[in-house]
mmCIF file with all atom_site columns, C-alpha atoms in Angstrom:
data_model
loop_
_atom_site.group_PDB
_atom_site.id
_atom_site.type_symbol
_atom_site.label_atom_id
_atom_site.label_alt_id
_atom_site.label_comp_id
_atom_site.label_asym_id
_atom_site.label_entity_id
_atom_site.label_seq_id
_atom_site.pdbx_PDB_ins_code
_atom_site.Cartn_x
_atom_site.Cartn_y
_atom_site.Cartn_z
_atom_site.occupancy
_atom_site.B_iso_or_equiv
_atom_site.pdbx_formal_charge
_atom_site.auth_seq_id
_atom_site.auth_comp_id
_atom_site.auth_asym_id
_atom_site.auth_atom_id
_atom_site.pdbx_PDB_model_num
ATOM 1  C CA . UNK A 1 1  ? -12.764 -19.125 13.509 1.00 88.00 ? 272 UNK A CA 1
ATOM 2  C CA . UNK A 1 2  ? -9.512  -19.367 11.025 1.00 87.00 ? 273 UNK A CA 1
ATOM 3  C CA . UNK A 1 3  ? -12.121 -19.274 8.309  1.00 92.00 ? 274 UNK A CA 1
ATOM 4  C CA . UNK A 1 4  ? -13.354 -15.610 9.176  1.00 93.00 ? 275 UNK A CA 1
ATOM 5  C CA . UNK A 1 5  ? -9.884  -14.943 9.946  1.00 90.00 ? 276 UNK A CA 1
ATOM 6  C CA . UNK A 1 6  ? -9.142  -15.680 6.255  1.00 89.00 ? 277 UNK A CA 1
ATOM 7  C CA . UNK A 1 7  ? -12.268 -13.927 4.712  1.00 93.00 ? 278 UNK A CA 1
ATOM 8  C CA . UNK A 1 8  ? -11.488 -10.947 6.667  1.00 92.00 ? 279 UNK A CA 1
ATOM 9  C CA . UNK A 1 9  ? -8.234  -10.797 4.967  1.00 88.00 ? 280 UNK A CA 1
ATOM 10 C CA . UNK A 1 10 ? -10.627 -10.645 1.343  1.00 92.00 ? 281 UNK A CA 1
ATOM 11 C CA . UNK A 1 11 ? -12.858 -7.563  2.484  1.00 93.00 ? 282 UNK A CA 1
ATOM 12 C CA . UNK A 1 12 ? -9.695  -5.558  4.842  1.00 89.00 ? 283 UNK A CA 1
ATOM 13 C CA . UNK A 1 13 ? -5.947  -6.294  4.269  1.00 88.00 ? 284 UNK A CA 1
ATOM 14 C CA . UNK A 1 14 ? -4.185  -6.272  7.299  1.00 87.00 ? 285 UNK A CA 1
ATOM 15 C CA . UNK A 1 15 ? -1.356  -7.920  8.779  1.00 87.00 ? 286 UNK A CA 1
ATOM 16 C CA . UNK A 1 16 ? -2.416  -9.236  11.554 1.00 87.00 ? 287 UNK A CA 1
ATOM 17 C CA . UNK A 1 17 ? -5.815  -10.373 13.024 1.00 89.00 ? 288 UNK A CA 1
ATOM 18 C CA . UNK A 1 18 ? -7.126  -12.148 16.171 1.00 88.00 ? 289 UNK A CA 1
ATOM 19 C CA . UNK A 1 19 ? -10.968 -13.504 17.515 1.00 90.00 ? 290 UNK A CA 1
ATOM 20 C CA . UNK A 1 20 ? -10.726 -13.162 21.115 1.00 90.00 ? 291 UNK A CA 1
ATOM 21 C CA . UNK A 1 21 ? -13.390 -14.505 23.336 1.00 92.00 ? 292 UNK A CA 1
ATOM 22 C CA . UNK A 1 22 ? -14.996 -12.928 26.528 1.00 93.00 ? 293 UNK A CA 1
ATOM 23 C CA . UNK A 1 23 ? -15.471 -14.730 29.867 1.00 93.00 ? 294 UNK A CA 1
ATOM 24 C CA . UNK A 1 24 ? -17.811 -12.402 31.704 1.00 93.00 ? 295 UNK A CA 1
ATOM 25 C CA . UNK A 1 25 ? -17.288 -14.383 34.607 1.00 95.00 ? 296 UNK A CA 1
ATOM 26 C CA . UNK A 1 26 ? -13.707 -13.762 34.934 1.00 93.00 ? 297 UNK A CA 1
ATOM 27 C CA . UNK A 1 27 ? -13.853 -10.791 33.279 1.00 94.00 ? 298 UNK A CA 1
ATOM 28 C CA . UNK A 1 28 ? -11.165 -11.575 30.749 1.00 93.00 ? 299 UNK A CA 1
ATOM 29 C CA . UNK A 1 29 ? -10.482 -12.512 27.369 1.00 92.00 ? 300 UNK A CA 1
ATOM 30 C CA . UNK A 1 30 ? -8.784  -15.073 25.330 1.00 90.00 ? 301 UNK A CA 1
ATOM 31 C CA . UNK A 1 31 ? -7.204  -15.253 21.754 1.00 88.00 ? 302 UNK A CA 1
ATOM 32 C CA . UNK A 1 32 ? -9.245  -18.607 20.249 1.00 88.00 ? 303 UNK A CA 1
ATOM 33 C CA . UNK A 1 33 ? -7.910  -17.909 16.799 1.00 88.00 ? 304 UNK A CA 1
ATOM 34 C CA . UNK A 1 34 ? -5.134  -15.545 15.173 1.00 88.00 ? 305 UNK A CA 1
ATOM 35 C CA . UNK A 1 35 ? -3.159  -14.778 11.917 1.00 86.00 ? 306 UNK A CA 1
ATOM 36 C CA . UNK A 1 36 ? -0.222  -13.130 11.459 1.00 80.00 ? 307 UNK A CA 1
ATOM 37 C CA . UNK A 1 37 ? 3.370   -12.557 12.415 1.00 68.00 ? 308 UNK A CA 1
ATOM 38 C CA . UNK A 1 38 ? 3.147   -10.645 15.939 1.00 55.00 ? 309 UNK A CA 1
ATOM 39 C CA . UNK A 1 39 ? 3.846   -12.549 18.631 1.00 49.00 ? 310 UNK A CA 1
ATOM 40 C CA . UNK A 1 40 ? 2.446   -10.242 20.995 1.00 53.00 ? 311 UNK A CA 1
ATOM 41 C CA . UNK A 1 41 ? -0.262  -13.067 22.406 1.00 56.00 ? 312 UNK A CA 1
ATOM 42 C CA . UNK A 1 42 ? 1.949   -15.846 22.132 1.00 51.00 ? 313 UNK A CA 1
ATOM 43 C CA . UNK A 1 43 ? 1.481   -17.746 25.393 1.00 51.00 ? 314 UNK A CA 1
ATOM 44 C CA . UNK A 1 44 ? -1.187  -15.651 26.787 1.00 62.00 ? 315 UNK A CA 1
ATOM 45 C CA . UNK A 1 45 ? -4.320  -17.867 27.725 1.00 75.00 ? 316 UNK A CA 1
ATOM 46 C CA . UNK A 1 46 ? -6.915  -15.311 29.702 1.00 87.00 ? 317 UNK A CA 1
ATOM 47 C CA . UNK A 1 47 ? -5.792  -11.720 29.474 1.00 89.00 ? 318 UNK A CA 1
ATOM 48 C CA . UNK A 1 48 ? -7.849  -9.543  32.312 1.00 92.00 ? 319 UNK A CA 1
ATOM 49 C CA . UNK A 1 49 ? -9.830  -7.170  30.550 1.00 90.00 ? 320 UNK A CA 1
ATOM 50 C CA . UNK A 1 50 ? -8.025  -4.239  32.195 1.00 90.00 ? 321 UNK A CA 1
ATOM 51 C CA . UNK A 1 51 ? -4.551  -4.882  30.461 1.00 88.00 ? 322 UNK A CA 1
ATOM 52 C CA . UNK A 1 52 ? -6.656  -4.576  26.975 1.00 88.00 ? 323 UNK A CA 1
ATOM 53 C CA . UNK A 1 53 ? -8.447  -1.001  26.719 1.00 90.00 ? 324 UNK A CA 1
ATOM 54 C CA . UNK A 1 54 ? -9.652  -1.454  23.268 1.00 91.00 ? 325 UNK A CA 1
ATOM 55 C CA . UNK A 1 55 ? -10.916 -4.864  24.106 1.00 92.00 ? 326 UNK A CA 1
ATOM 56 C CA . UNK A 1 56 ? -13.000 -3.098  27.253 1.00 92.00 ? 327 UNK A CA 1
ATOM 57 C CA . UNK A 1 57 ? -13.745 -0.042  25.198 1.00 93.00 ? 328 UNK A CA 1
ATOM 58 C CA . UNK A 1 58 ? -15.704 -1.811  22.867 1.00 94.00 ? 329 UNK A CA 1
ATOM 59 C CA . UNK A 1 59 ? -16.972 -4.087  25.923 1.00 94.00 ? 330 UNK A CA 1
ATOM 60 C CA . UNK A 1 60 ? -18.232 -1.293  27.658 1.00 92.00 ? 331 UNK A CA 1
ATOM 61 C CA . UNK A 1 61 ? -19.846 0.901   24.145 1.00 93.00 ? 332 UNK A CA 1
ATOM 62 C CA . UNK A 1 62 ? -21.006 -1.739  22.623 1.00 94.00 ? 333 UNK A CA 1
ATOM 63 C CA . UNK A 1 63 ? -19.739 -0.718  19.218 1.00 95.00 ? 334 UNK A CA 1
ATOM 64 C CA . UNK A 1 64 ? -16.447 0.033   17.170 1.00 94.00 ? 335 UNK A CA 1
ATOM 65 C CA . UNK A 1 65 ? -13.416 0.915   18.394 1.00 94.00 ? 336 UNK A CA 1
ATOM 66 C CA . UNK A 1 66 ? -10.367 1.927   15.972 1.00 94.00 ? 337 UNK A CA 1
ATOM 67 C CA . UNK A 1 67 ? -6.767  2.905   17.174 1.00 94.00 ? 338 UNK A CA 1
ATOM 68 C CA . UNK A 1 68 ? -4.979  4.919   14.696 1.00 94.00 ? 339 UNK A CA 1
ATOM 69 C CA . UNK A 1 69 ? -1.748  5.012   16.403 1.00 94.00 ? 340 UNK A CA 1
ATOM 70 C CA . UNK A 1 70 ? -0.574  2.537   18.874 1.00 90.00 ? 341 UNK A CA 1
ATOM 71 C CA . UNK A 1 71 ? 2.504   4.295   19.517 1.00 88.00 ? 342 UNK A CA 1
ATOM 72 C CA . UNK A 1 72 ? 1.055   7.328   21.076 1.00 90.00 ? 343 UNK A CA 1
ATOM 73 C CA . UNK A 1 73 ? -2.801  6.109   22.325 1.00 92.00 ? 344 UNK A CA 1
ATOM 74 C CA . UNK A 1 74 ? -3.173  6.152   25.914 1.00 89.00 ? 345 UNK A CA 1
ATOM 75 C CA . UNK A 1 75 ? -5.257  2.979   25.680 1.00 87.00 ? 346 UNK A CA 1
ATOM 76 C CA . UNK A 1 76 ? -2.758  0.782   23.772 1.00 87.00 ? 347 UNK A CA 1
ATOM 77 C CA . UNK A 1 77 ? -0.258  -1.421  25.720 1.00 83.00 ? 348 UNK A CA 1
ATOM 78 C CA . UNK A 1 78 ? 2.440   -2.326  23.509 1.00 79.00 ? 349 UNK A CA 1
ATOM 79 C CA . UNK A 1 79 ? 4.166   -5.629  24.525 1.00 77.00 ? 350 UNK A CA 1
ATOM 80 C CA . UNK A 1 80 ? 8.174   -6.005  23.581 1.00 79.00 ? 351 UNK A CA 1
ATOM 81 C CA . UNK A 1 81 ? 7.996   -7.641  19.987 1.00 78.00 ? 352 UNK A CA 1
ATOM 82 C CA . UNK A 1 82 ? 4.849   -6.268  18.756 1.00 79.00 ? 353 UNK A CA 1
ATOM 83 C CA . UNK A 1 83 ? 4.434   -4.775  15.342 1.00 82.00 ? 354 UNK A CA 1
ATOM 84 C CA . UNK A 1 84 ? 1.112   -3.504  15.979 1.00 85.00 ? 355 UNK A CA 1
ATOM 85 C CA . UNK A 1 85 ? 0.752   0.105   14.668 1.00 89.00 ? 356 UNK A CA 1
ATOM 86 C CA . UNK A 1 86 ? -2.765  0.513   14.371 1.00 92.00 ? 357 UNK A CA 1
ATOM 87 C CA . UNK A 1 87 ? -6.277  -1.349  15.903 1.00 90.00 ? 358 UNK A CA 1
ATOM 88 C CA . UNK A 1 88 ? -9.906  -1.725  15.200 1.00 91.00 ? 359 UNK A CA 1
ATOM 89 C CA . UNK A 1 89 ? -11.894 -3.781  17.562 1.00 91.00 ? 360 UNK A CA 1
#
């Protein structure tokens, strides 16, 4: 997963990126790989799917998602520490 982490970074420069994982099950979602200096998931093992509205949006349409601004979208959470301006999931 670090390895399409990294060859993401060769087709879409960004400065931070994570692969999070779905447990349908338990309905949440967990970081298995991540780049980057936020430390916004640091810690975090299963996140429930209704803390991350991007995450569910793209769940739920099964396609694209893209936050322009995180600082004023109803459907970004920022967490103290994050640098996280903008979002495509």
């Amino acid at each position: 997963l670090q390895r399409i982490l990294g060859e993401l970074g060769n087709i879409l420069p960004h400065d931070s990126a994570s692969i999070m994982l779905y447990n349908e099950e338990d309905r949440t979602v967990t970081i298995a790989a991540e780049t980057g200096d936020d430390p916004s998931a640091s810690g975090r093992v299963a996140i429930p799917l209704n803390e991350v509205r991007g995450v569910r949006e793209v769940l739920v349409a099964g396609k694209p998602v893209v936050i322009n601004d995180c600082l004023t979208d109803p459907r970004w959470r920022a967490v103290p520490g994050s640098t996280t301006r903008a979002w495509l999931g």
